Amino acid sequence: MSEKEKANILLVEDEEHLHETLKLNLEMEGYTVTSAYDGNEALKAAEEEYFDLIIMDVMLPEIDGISVTENIRLKNNDVPVLILSAKNTGQDRVLGLKKGADDYLIKPFNLEELLLRVDKLIIKNKKIADKDFVFDTYTFDSNIIDFKAQQATLKNGSVIELSKKETMLLKLLIENKNQVVTREKILQSVWGYKVYPNTRTIDNFILNFRKYFEGDSRNPKHFFSVRGVGYKYID
Ligand code: CA
């Protein structure tokens, strides 16, 4: 599978003809395209699914594209956003970029240019997401996690088997130790594209980590959830 086949794009455009043209062309390039025709649909889709890129029209029914972008950023979602606007004013452009857009195209635009920019934004984002510090084992508080074997040796000496997702989540949290890892990032990295479990699922993983690794699971020192934002491992 090429990167393009895997990339998932949210296309937000209310003009039906333009929407269909863009969708068709993006699909011809190998992207998977999800459609939204107004601001509310766009917000809902961005919350329910992981996207590699959002193409966002500015003038939309319900909520305008710049407000939608701002809203997505307020939820700590770092998805790249490419704004499409009919207004050719410098001010509008600056506002879009200030509110969190990554790039900007003025309508009418050249289709080739759009596809090039889409490609660039997706590749740039993937490079950041793939930043990976590979290590095989990690020790804390006399717990030893063996990521390759998917096992952990607990401080009492017992060895437990970890599921693949438990191993991936532990690795992600530990690689980003002392920082909050957003829910979106966890869903993207551990659960992959398309299928999102509900928030409870991650909470249950965190509860298990506390049971395995914490001296007192009700007074955790290592595994925390940060309400409304994400999760954190503290060294
Ligand atoms: Ca429009």
PDB file of N, CA and C and ligand atoms in Angstrom, residues 13-15 57 59-60 107, ligand 1:
ATOM      1  N   GLU A  13     -16.771  21.068   1.665  1.00  0.00           N
ATOM      2  CA  GLU A  13     -17.097  21.996   0.570  1.00  0.00           C
ATOM      3  C   GLU A  13     -18.591  21.875   0.283  1.00  0.00           C
ATOM      4  N   ASP A  14     -19.297  23.006   0.299  1.00  0.00           N
ATOM      5  CA  ASP A  14     -20.753  22.949   0.123  1.00  0.00           C
ATOM      6  C   ASP A  14     -21.191  23.051  -1.338  1.00  0.00           C
ATOM      7  N   GLU A  15     -20.300  23.529  -2.201  1.00  0.00           N
ATOM      8  CA  GLU A  15     -20.654  23.629  -3.620  1.00  0.00           C
ATOM      9  C   GLU A  15     -20.581  22.235  -4.232  1.00  0.00           C
ATOM     10  N   ASP A  57     -13.360  24.545   2.929  1.00  0.00           N
ATOM     11  CA  ASP A  57     -13.889  25.768   2.317  1.00  0.00           C
ATOM     12  C   ASP A  57     -14.171  26.779   3.434  1.00  0.00           C
ATOM     13  N   MET A  59     -16.503  29.697   3.145  1.00  0.00           N
ATOM     14  CA  MET A  59     -17.915  30.050   3.189  1.00  0.00           C
ATOM     15  C   MET A  59     -18.759  28.778   3.192  1.00  0.00           C
ATOM     16  N   LEU A  60     -19.288  28.447   4.361  1.00  0.00           N
ATOM     17  CA  LEU A  60     -20.047  27.200   4.531  1.00  0.00           C
ATOM     18  C   LEU A  60     -21.339  27.465   5.282  1.00  0.00           C
ATOM     19  N   LYS A 107      -9.816  30.429  -4.505  1.00  0.00           N
ATOM     20  CA  LYS A 107     -10.637  29.975  -5.628  1.00  0.00           C
ATOM     21  C   LYS A 107     -10.744  31.075  -6.688  1.00  0.00           C
TER      22      LYS A 107
HETATM   23 CA    CA B   1     -18.713  27.578  -0.083  1.00  0.00          CA
END
